[in-house]
Coordinates of C-alpha atoms in Angstrom, one line a residue:
Chain B
M1 CA -116.5 55.2 16.7
V2 CA -115.3 52.6 14.3
T3 CA -112.3 51.1 16.1
A4 CA -110.6 50.0 12.8
G5 CA -106.9 50.8 12.6
K6 CA -105.4 53.2 10.1
R7 CA -106.5 52.4 6.7
N8 CA -103.8 51.8 4.1
W9 CA -105.0 53.2 0.8
L10 CA -103.0 50.9 -1.4
P11 CA -103.8 50.9 -5.1
I12 CA -106.3 48.3 -6.2
S13 CA -104.5 45.3 -7.5
K14 CA -105.8 42.0 -8.6
P15 CA -103.1 39.4 -8.4
T16 CA -105.4 36.4 -8.1
R17 CA -109.0 35.8 -9.0
P18 CA -111.1 37.7 -6.4
T19 CA -113.5 35.5 -4.4
G20 CA -116.5 36.1 -2.1
K21 CA -116.1 39.3 -0.2
E22 CA -113.3 40.6 -2.4
R23 CA -115.5 40.3 -5.4
Q24 CA -118.2 42.3 -3.5
Q25 CA -115.5 44.9 -2.8
T26 CA -114.4 45.3 -6.3
M27 CA -118.0 45.4 -7.5
I28 CA -118.7 48.4 -5.2
E29 CA -115.4 50.0 -6.2
S30 CA -116.3 49.8 -9.9
L31 CA -119.8 51.1 -9.1
F32 CA -118.2 54.1 -7.4
F33 CA -115.8 54.5 -10.3
Y34 CA -118.6 54.6 -12.9
V35 CA -120.7 57.0 -10.8
L36 CA -117.8 59.4 -10.2
S37 CA -116.5 59.3 -13.7
G38 CA -120.0 59.6 -15.2
V39 CA -120.7 62.7 -13.2
L40 CA -117.2 64.0 -14.0
V41 CA -117.8 63.8 -17.7
L42 CA -121.3 65.2 -17.5
S43 CA -120.3 68.1 -15.4
A44 CA -117.3 68.8 -17.7
L45 CA -119.7 68.9 -20.6
M46 CA -121.9 71.3 -18.7
V47 CA -119.0 73.6 -18.0
I48 CA -118.6 74.3 -21.7
S49 CA -122.3 74.2 -22.6
A50 CA -123.9 76.1 -19.7
Q51 CA -125.3 79.5 -20.7
N52 CA -124.7 81.2 -17.4
P53 CA -121.0 81.5 -16.6
V54 CA -121.7 81.2 -12.8
H55 CA -123.3 77.8 -13.5
A56 CA -120.3 76.9 -15.6
V57 CA -118.0 77.6 -12.7
L58 CA -120.2 75.6 -10.3
F59 CA -120.1 72.7 -12.6
L60 CA -116.4 73.0 -12.8
I61 CA -116.3 72.7 -9.0
L62 CA -118.4 69.5 -9.3
A63 CA -116.0 68.2 -11.8
F64 CA -113.0 68.8 -9.5
F65 CA -114.9 67.0 -6.7
N66 CA -115.5 63.9 -8.7
A67 CA -111.8 63.9 -9.9
A68 CA -110.8 64.0 -6.2
G69 CA -113.1 61.0 -5.6
L70 CA -111.4 59.1 -8.4
F71 CA -108.0 59.9 -6.8
V72 CA -109.3 58.4 -3.5
L73 CA -110.4 55.3 -5.3
L74 CA -106.9 55.0 -6.8
G75 CA -105.4 55.2 -3.2
A76 CA -104.0 58.7 -3.8
E77 CA -105.7 60.4 -0.9
F78 CA -103.1 63.1 -0.5
L79 CA -103.5 64.2 -4.2
A80 CA -107.3 64.1 -3.7
M81 CA -107.2 66.4 -0.7
I82 CA -104.7 68.8 -2.4
L83 CA -106.9 68.9 -5.4
V84 CA -109.9 70.0 -3.3
I85 CA -107.8 72.5 -1.2
V86 CA -106.0 74.1 -4.1
Y87 CA -108.5 74.0 -6.9
V88 CA -111.8 74.1 -5.2
G89 CA -110.9 76.0 -2.1
A90 CA -108.8 78.7 -3.7
V91 CA -108.7 78.8 -7.5
A92 CA -112.4 78.2 -8.1
V93 CA -113.4 80.7 -5.4
L94 CA -111.5 83.4 -7.3
F95 CA -113.0 82.3 -10.6
L96 CA -116.5 82.5 -9.1
F97 CA -115.6 85.8 -7.5
V98 CA -114.6 87.3 -10.9
V99 CA -117.4 85.7 -12.9
M100 CA -120.1 86.9 -10.4
M101 CA -119.0 90.5 -10.7
L102 CA -119.0 90.5 -14.5
D103 CA -121.9 92.3 -16.1
I104 CA -123.1 89.9 -18.7
N105 CA -125.9 90.2 -21.2
F106 CA -127.1 86.7 -21.7
A107 CA -129.1 87.4 -24.8
E108 CA -125.9 88.7 -26.5
L109 CA -124.0 85.6 -25.4
R110 CA -126.5 83.3 -27.1
R111 CA -126.4 85.3 -30.3
G112 CA -122.7 84.9 -30.7
M113 CA -123.1 81.1 -30.5
G114 CA -124.1 80.5 -34.1
R115 CA -121.3 82.8 -35.5
Y116 CA -118.5 81.1 -33.6
L117 CA -119.7 77.5 -33.9
P118 CA -118.1 76.6 -37.3
L119 CA -114.7 77.9 -36.4
S120 CA -114.7 76.5 -32.9
G121 CA -116.1 73.2 -34.1
L122 CA -113.3 73.0 -36.7
V123 CA -110.6 73.7 -34.1
G124 CA -112.2 71.2 -31.7
T125 CA -112.4 68.4 -34.3
V126 CA -108.8 68.9 -35.4
M127 CA -107.6 68.7 -31.8
L128 CA -109.7 65.6 -31.1
V129 CA -108.4 63.8 -34.2
E130 CA -104.8 64.7 -33.3
F131 CA -105.2 63.4 -29.8
F132 CA -106.6 60.1 -31.0
W133 CA -103.8 59.9 -33.5
I134 CA -101.1 60.5 -30.9
F135 CA -102.5 58.4 -28.1
S136 CA -103.3 55.4 -30.3
K137 CA -99.6 55.3 -31.4
W138 CA -98.0 56.3 -28.2
T139 CA -95.9 53.8 -26.2
S140 CA -93.2 54.6 -23.7
D141 CA -89.8 53.0 -24.0
T142 CA -89.3 51.4 -20.6
A143 CA -85.5 51.3 -20.8
A144 CA -85.3 55.0 -21.7
V145 CA -87.7 56.1 -19.0
A146 CA -86.4 53.9 -16.2
P147 CA -83.5 56.1 -15.1
H148 CA -85.9 59.0 -14.4
M149 CA -88.4 56.9 -12.5
R150 CA -88.5 56.1 -8.8
H151 CA -90.4 53.4 -7.1
A152 CA -92.7 54.7 -4.4
P153 CA -91.7 53.3 -1.0
L154 CA -94.7 51.0 -0.4
E155 CA -94.5 50.5 3.3
V156 CA -95.4 54.1 4.2
S157 CA -98.5 56.1 3.6
N158 CA -98.6 58.0 0.3
T159 CA -98.1 61.4 1.9
H160 CA -94.8 60.2 3.3
A161 CA -93.9 58.5 0.1
L162 CA -94.5 61.6 -2.0
G163 CA -92.5 63.7 0.5
Q164 CA -89.6 61.3 0.5
V165 CA -89.4 61.2 -3.3
L166 CA -90.2 64.9 -3.9
Y167 CA -87.6 66.3 -1.5
T168 CA -84.8 64.0 -2.4
H169 CA -84.7 62.7 -6.0
Y170 CA -86.8 65.4 -7.6
A171 CA -85.6 68.3 -5.3
Y172 CA -84.3 70.5 -8.2
I173 CA -87.4 70.0 -10.3
F174 CA -89.6 70.7 -7.3
Q175 CA -87.6 73.9 -6.5
L176 CA -87.8 75.0 -10.1
S177 CA -91.6 74.7 -10.2
G178 CA -91.7 76.7 -7.0
L179 CA -89.6 79.4 -8.7
I180 CA -91.9 79.5 -11.7
L181 CA -94.9 80.0 -9.4
L182 CA -93.0 82.8 -7.6
V183 CA -92.2 84.5 -10.9
A184 CA -95.9 84.2 -11.9
M185 CA -96.9 85.7 -8.6
I186 CA -94.5 88.6 -8.8
G187 CA -95.7 89.2 -12.3
A188 CA -99.3 89.3 -11.3
I189 CA -98.6 91.7 -8.5
T190 CA -96.5 94.1 -10.6
L191 CA -99.2 94.1 -13.4
T192 CA -102.0 95.0 -11.0
L193 CA -100.2 97.2 -8.4
R194 CA -101.0 100.9 -8.8
H195 CA -99.7 103.6 -6.7
R196 CA -102.4 106.1 -6.0
P197 CA -100.9 109.1 -4.3
N198 CA -103.9 110.6 -2.6
V199 CA -105.3 107.6 -0.7
R200 CA -105.7 108.0 3.0
R201 CA -104.4 104.9 4.8
Q202 CA -104.4 103.8 8.3
E203 CA -100.9 103.6 9.7
V204 CA -101.0 101.8 13.0
S205 CA -97.5 102.7 14.1
R206 CA -98.2 106.4 13.6
Q207 CA -101.4 106.1 15.6
V208 CA -99.7 104.3 18.4
D209 CA -96.8 106.8 18.4
R210 CA -99.2 109.8 18.8
H211 CA -98.9 111.2 22.3
P212 CA -101.3 113.5 24.1
K213 CA -98.6 116.2 24.6
D214 CA -97.9 116.4 20.9
V215 CA -101.4 117.0 19.8
L216 CA -103.2 118.5 22.8
R217 CA -102.6 122.0 24.2
V218 CA -104.1 122.9 27.6
E219 CA -105.0 126.6 27.7
K220 CA -105.8 128.5 30.8
I221 CA -108.6 130.9 29.9
N222 CA -109.4 133.7 32.2
S223 CA -113.0 134.7 32.3
G224 CA -114.0 137.5 30.0
E225 CA -110.8 137.3 27.8
G226 CA -111.3 134.2 25.5
V227 CA -108.5 132.4 23.6
S228 CA -105.9 134.5 21.9
Chain I
M1 CA -138.8 32.8 8.0
L2 CA -136.3 30.5 6.4
E3 CA -135.8 32.9 3.5
N4 CA -135.0 35.7 6.0
I5 CA -132.2 33.6 7.6
A6 CA -130.8 32.8 4.2
F7 CA -130.8 36.5 3.4
L8 CA -129.0 37.3 6.7
Q9 CA -126.3 34.9 5.8
S10 CA -125.9 35.9 2.1
D11 CA -122.8 37.4 0.8
F12 CA -124.5 40.6 -0.1
F13 CA -125.9 41.1 3.4
T14 CA -122.7 40.5 5.3
G15 CA -120.5 42.2 2.7
Y16 CA -122.6 45.3 2.1
I17 CA -125.9 45.9 3.8
Q18 CA -124.7 45.1 7.3
P19 CA -121.6 47.5 7.2
V20 CA -123.8 50.2 5.7
L21 CA -126.4 49.8 8.6
V22 CA -123.6 49.9 11.2
I23 CA -122.0 53.0 9.7
T24 CA -125.4 54.7 9.5
G25 CA -125.9 53.9 13.2
Y26 CA -122.5 55.5 14.1
V27 CA -123.3 58.5 11.9
L28 CA -126.5 59.0 13.8
L29 CA -124.7 58.6 17.1
L30 CA -122.5 61.5 16.1
V31 CA -125.0 63.7 14.3
V32 CA -127.8 63.7 16.8
P33 CA -125.7 65.0 19.8
L34 CA -124.1 67.5 17.4
I35 CA -127.5 68.9 16.4
L36 CA -128.6 69.1 20.0
A37 CA -125.3 70.8 20.9
M38 CA -125.9 73.3 18.1
A39 CA -129.4 74.1 19.3
Y40 CA -128.2 74.6 22.8
L41 CA -125.2 76.7 21.6
T42 CA -127.7 79.3 20.5
Y43 CA -129.2 79.2 24.0
A44 CA -125.8 79.4 25.6
E45 CA -124.8 82.3 23.4
R46 CA -127.9 84.3 24.5
K47 CA -127.3 83.4 28.2
V48 CA -123.6 84.2 28.1
L49 CA -124.2 87.5 26.3
A50 CA -127.0 88.3 28.8
A51 CA -124.8 87.5 31.8
M52 CA -122.0 89.7 30.4
Q53 CA -124.4 92.6 29.9
L54 CA -126.2 92.2 33.2
R55 CA -129.4 90.9 31.7
Q56 CA -131.3 87.6 32.2
G57 CA -131.5 86.2 28.7
P58 CA -134.3 83.8 27.7
M59 CA -136.3 82.9 30.8
M60 CA -139.9 82.3 29.8
V61 CA -140.0 79.0 27.8
G62 CA -139.4 76.1 30.2
P63 CA -137.3 76.3 33.4
F64 CA -134.5 78.9 32.9
G65 CA -135.7 79.2 29.3
L66 CA -134.3 75.8 28.5
L67 CA -136.9 75.1 25.9
Q68 CA -136.3 78.3 24.0
P69 CA -134.2 76.7 21.2
L70 CA -137.1 74.2 20.5
A71 CA -139.6 77.1 20.4
D72 CA -137.3 79.0 18.0
G73 CA -137.0 75.9 15.8
L74 CA -140.7 75.4 15.7
K75 CA -141.3 79.0 14.9
L76 CA -138.9 78.9 12.0
L77 CA -140.5 75.7 10.7
G78 CA -143.9 77.3 10.8
K79 CA -142.9 80.2 8.6
E80 CA -143.3 80.5 4.9
T81 CA -140.3 79.9 2.6
I82 CA -140.1 82.9 0.3
I83 CA -138.0 82.7 -2.9
P84 CA -137.6 86.1 -4.5
S85 CA -138.9 86.3 -8.0
G86 CA -135.6 87.5 -9.4
A87 CA -133.6 84.8 -7.6
N88 CA -131.8 82.0 -9.3
R89 CA -134.0 79.3 -7.8
V90 CA -131.9 76.2 -7.8
I91 CA -128.7 77.8 -6.5
F92 CA -130.8 79.8 -4.0
V93 CA -132.1 76.6 -2.5
I94 CA -128.9 74.6 -2.7
A95 CA -126.8 77.2 -0.9
P96 CA -128.1 76.8 2.6
M97 CA -128.2 73.0 2.3
L98 CA -124.5 73.1 1.2
T99 CA -123.5 75.3 4.1
F100 CA -125.2 73.0 6.6
M101 CA -124.0 69.8 5.0
L102 CA -120.4 70.9 4.9
A103 CA -120.4 71.8 8.5
L104 CA -121.6 68.3 9.4
V105 CA -119.5 66.3 7.0
A106 CA -116.2 67.6 8.5
W107 CA -117.0 65.8 11.8
A108 CA -116.4 62.4 10.1
V109 CA -112.7 62.6 10.9
I110 CA -112.7 64.3 14.3
P111 CA -111.8 61.8 17.1
V112 CA -113.9 62.5 20.2
N113 CA -112.2 59.7 22.3
A114 CA -109.5 57.1 21.8
G115 CA -110.7 55.3 18.7
W116 CA -114.1 57.0 18.6
V117 CA -113.9 58.3 15.1
L118 CA -116.0 57.6 12.0
A119 CA -113.2 57.6 9.5
D120 CA -109.6 57.3 10.8
I121 CA -108.0 58.4 7.5
N122 CA -104.3 59.2 7.0
V123 CA -104.9 62.7 5.8
G124 CA -107.4 63.9 8.4
V125 CA -106.0 67.4 8.8
L126 CA -106.0 68.0 5.0
Y127 CA -109.6 66.7 4.9
L128 CA -110.7 69.2 7.6
F129 CA -108.8 72.0 5.9
A130 CA -110.4 71.1 2.5
I131 CA -114.0 71.0 4.0
S132 CA -113.6 74.2 6.0
S133 CA -112.3 76.0 2.9
L134 CA -115.5 75.0 1.0
G135 CA -117.7 76.8 3.5
V136 CA -117.3 79.9 1.4
Y137 CA -119.3 78.5 -1.5
G138 CA -122.6 78.4 0.4
I139 CA -122.3 82.0 1.3
L140 CA -121.1 83.1 -2.1
M141 CA -123.8 81.2 -3.9
A142 CA -126.5 82.6 -1.5
G143 CA -125.2 86.1 -2.1
W144 CA -125.3 85.8 -5.9
A145 CA -128.5 83.8 -6.2
S146 CA -130.5 86.2 -4.1
N147 CA -130.1 88.9 -6.8
S148 CA -129.9 91.6 -4.1
R149 CA -127.2 94.2 -3.6
Y150 CA -127.0 93.7 0.1
A151 CA -126.7 89.9 -0.1
F152 CA -124.2 90.1 -2.9
L153 CA -121.9 92.5 -1.1
G154 CA -122.2 90.3 2.0
G155 CA -121.2 87.3 -0.1
L156 CA -118.2 89.0 -1.7
R157 CA -117.0 90.3 1.7
S158 CA -117.2 86.9 3.2
A159 CA -115.4 85.2 0.2
A160 CA -112.5 87.6 0.5
Q161 CA -112.4 87.3 4.2
M162 CA -112.5 83.5 4.3
V163 CA -109.9 83.1 1.6
S164 CA -107.5 85.5 3.4
Y165 CA -107.7 83.8 6.8
E166 CA -107.4 80.3 5.3
V167 CA -103.9 81.1 4.3
S168 CA -102.8 81.7 7.9
I169 CA -104.8 78.7 9.1
G170 CA -103.0 76.5 6.6
L171 CA -99.6 77.8 7.9
V172 CA -100.6 77.2 11.5
L173 CA -101.5 73.6 10.5
V174 CA -98.1 73.2 9.0
C175 CA -96.6 74.3 12.4
V176 CA -98.7 71.7 14.2
L177 CA -97.7 69.0 11.7
L178 CA -94.0 69.8 12.2
T179 CA -94.4 68.7 15.8
T180 CA -96.4 65.6 15.2
G181 CA -95.1 64.2 11.9
S182 CA -98.5 62.8 10.9
L183 CA -101.6 64.0 9.2
N184 CA -103.8 61.6 11.1
L185 CA -105.8 63.4 13.8
T186 CA -105.6 60.5 16.3
D187 CA -101.8 60.6 15.9
I188 CA -101.8 64.3 16.4
V189 CA -103.7 64.0 19.7
M190 CA -101.4 61.2 20.9
A191 CA -98.2 62.9 19.8
E192 CA -95.9 63.5 22.8
R193 CA -94.4 66.9 22.8
D194 CA -91.8 68.5 25.1
W195 CA -92.9 71.4 27.1
W196 CA -90.8 73.9 25.1
V197 CA -92.4 72.7 21.9
D198 CA -95.8 73.4 23.4
L199 CA -94.5 76.8 24.3
L200 CA -93.4 77.4 20.7
L201 CA -96.8 76.4 19.5
F202 CA -98.6 78.7 21.8
P203 CA -98.5 81.8 19.6
M204 CA -99.9 79.7 16.8
F205 CA -102.8 78.6 19.0
I206 CA -103.7 82.3 19.5
V207 CA -103.4 82.9 15.7
F208 CA -105.6 79.9 15.0
V209 CA -108.4 80.9 17.4
I210 CA -108.5 84.4 15.9
S211 CA -108.4 83.0 12.4
A212 CA -111.2 80.6 13.4
L213 CA -113.3 83.6 14.4
A214 CA -112.7 85.2 11.0
E215 CA -113.3 81.9 9.2
T216 CA -116.7 81.4 10.8
N217 CA -117.7 85.0 10.3
R218 CA -118.1 85.6 14.0
A219 CA -117.7 88.8 15.9
P220 CA -115.5 90.8 15.8
F221 CA -115.1 89.7 12.1
D222 CA -118.8 89.4 11.3
L223 CA -118.6 91.8 8.4
P224 CA -120.5 89.6 5.9
E225 CA -123.6 90.1 7.9
G226 CA -122.8 93.6 9.4
E227 CA -126.4 94.5 10.1
S228 CA -125.6 98.2 10.4
E229 CA -124.5 98.5 6.8
L230 CA -125.7 95.4 5.0
V231 CA -129.0 94.7 6.9
G232 CA -127.9 91.1 7.5
G233 CA -125.6 90.4 4.6
Y234 CA -125.8 87.3 2.5
N235 CA -128.9 85.9 4.1
V236 CA -131.2 88.9 3.9
E237 CA -133.5 87.2 1.3
Y238 CA -133.8 84.0 3.2
S239 CA -136.7 83.1 5.4
S240 CA -138.0 80.1 7.3
M241 CA -135.9 76.8 7.2
T242 CA -133.6 78.1 4.5
F243 CA -132.6 80.9 6.9
A244 CA -132.4 78.4 9.8
L245 CA -130.0 76.3 7.9
F246 CA -127.6 79.2 7.4
F247 CA -128.0 80.2 11.0
L248 CA -127.4 76.7 12.3
G249 CA -124.6 76.1 9.8
E250 CA -122.8 79.0 11.4
Y251 CA -123.1 77.5 14.8
M252 CA -122.1 74.1 13.6
N253 CA -119.0 75.7 12.0
M254 CA -118.2 77.3 15.4
I255 CA -118.5 73.9 17.1
L256 CA -116.3 72.4 14.3
M257 CA -113.6 75.0 14.7
S258 CA -113.7 74.5 18.5
G259 CA -113.3 70.8 17.9
M260 CA -110.4 71.4 15.6
T261 CA -108.7 73.6 18.2
A262 CA -109.3 71.0 20.9
V263 CA -107.8 68.2 18.7
L264 CA -104.8 70.2 17.3
F265 CA -103.8 72.3 20.4
L266 CA -105.6 71.2 23.5
G267 CA -104.9 67.5 23.4
G268 CA -108.3 66.2 22.4
W269 CA -109.7 63.7 24.7
L270 CA -106.6 63.5 27.0
P271 CA -106.9 65.1 30.5
P272 CA -105.4 68.6 30.6
F273 CA -101.8 69.3 31.4
G274 CA -101.1 65.5 31.2
I275 CA -102.3 65.0 34.8
E276 CA -102.7 61.2 35.1
A277 CA -105.1 61.3 38.1
L278 CA -107.7 63.1 35.9
A279 CA -107.9 60.2 33.5
V280 CA -110.7 58.7 35.6
V281 CA -113.0 61.1 33.9
P282 CA -113.9 59.6 30.5
G283 CA -112.2 61.1 27.4
V284 CA -115.4 62.2 25.8
I285 CA -116.1 64.5 28.8
W286 CA -112.7 66.1 28.5
F287 CA -113.2 66.6 24.8
I288 CA -116.6 68.2 25.3
L289 CA -115.2 70.4 28.1
K290 CA -112.4 71.6 25.9
V291 CA -114.8 72.3 23.0
C292 CA -117.1 74.2 25.4
F293 CA -114.1 76.3 26.6
V294 CA -113.2 77.4 23.1
L295 CA -116.9 78.1 22.3
F296 CA -117.0 80.3 25.4
V297 CA -114.1 82.2 24.1
F298 CA -116.0 82.7 20.8
L299 CA -119.0 84.1 22.7
W300 CA -116.8 86.1 25.0
A301 CA -115.2 87.8 22.0
R302 CA -118.6 88.7 20.7
A303 CA -119.7 90.3 23.9
T304 CA -116.4 92.2 24.4
L305 CA -115.0 93.4 21.0
P306 CA -116.4 95.9 18.6
R307 CA -116.6 95.0 14.9
Y308 CA -113.5 95.5 12.8
R309 CA -113.5 97.8 9.8
Y310 CA -113.0 96.0 6.5
D311 CA -109.6 97.3 5.7
Q312 CA -108.4 96.6 9.2
L313 CA -109.6 93.0 8.8
M314 CA -107.7 92.6 5.6
R315 CA -104.6 94.2 7.1
L316 CA -104.7 91.8 10.0
G317 CA -105.0 88.8 7.7
W318 CA -102.5 89.7 5.1
K319 CA -100.0 92.0 6.8
V320 CA -99.9 90.6 10.3
F321 CA -100.9 86.9 10.4
L322 CA -99.5 85.8 7.1
P323 CA -95.9 87.1 7.7
L324 CA -96.1 86.0 11.3
T325 CA -97.1 82.4 10.6
L326 CA -94.8 82.2 7.6
I327 CA -91.8 83.2 9.8
W328 CA -93.0 80.9 12.6
V329 CA -93.0 77.9 10.3
V330 CA -89.3 78.6 9.4
I331 CA -88.4 79.2 13.1
M332 CA -90.2 76.1 14.3
A333 CA -88.7 73.9 11.6
G334 CA -85.2 75.4 12.4
V335 CA -85.5 74.9 16.1
L336 CA -86.8 71.4 15.8
V337 CA -84.1 70.4 13.4
Y338 CA -81.4 72.0 15.6
A339 CA -82.7 70.3 18.8
E340 CA -83.2 67.1 16.9
A341 CA -86.8 67.1 18.2
L342 CA -88.5 66.3 14.8
P343 CA -90.9 63.4 15.2
N344 CA -89.7 60.1 13.7
M345 CA -90.8 60.4 10.1
A346 CA -90.1 56.7 9.2
G347 CA -92.9 55.6 11.4
G348 CA -95.6 56.2 8.8

């Protein structure tokens, strides 16, 4: 109904001082950014603090959604949609599936809290300090990284751009990650596959192959004699 | 009065308030007909089923029973909303709203006529796929929050079923994208395909319609609510408007899937078979007719086919559709490359 042409979701860049309508736009964009990232951080906190694991998974889904929203704001709409399809549409469904079927005693869960708090707090603090330490010192050497980087072709939509780069320059790495996933999949199947000998299964081909003359016998029965 | 005019010319008004009002207007223009269509789809279903079973269907309320959907709606509104004492209240209430909302939200990217689309985004197909894959959450949450065995089993069945059939739907979408070279739904409708490419796509159309039946939990795949074994499935504990939202969400999902079929395979708002003379009829009418045709197939299937057994359903999804669509993607890609019929990728 809006007859606007295709939108080009280019990254937000501010080459000159924004004026008038542009300033309005950036204001709304930053408003969206703060709302999305605020909800993202809050729901991430709820994931680890919720008592009920089902609630935790639902908050995780909310976190994924807000991350997808942030991707859209960045102009990476393809990544946003893939995030929703893969993580929310498939991975989190399986999480929820498993968590819902667990038989959990909530009172026991709460009791464990005090016992594990010192150790987990220690591990968490150490990791936090290390992260701060690393990221405050971390810079990338542009000259060293440059040969491994590719400029995204700007004149096409970012789905095309990703495809063009992924299937040409990074083809081997892409294939390698595909292979890793394949190995993981085969591993999961071999770990869980059990052959149970006495299970009755439906075999469609056998059912279709069955013929009346193989399984039916027409008997002519004379009265007073019965079947021999 | 002067202040009002100053407000109308202010930066904030033209930059923000005005677009929001316009967009809200468009949204209403789309949503109100959709809700009406949904109400009358329930009527159409009863009438079609009745005609196929030599009955009359609803006849009493209004001429030909035309006011029956309104009467049903009023009846459901007037009932009491019961929340079971063992239920998880918040999730119990959110689940039906989520189901209904997701079914409506997906319509934002569906073009009903040339340029008549709320959001003409570049990744329209992926957006639709993402939203339709979220439908499972409403049912899963309802099943779990009800704290009832029947509801829970219904929810689990539905989750497994929807996840299974999404895989083949995704691969069918890949086949369509191979022939169009764009994720934008308007581009997909406008894509010009040779007749043999259409022929190649035809098996995928069948697979898509059957998967759509499974994805919307419709007969013959309506195991999540299988009333003979689960007394209604995931929505047993729901009453009044919360039940109505599930019920209507299911019908909205049917309309959505029909809309997707029309856009992806039946040429959206374009006249059928590319007959130029039929272009006098407005595009919206063609779109609506195509959606109605697919909906009729949905109802027809319900009147004709018995319900699948659960293992048969899973077998069809994983052992028939998945290999078939997977092989078809390879075949189509190969044929298109060989015939140099791939759409121009550089076009963007």
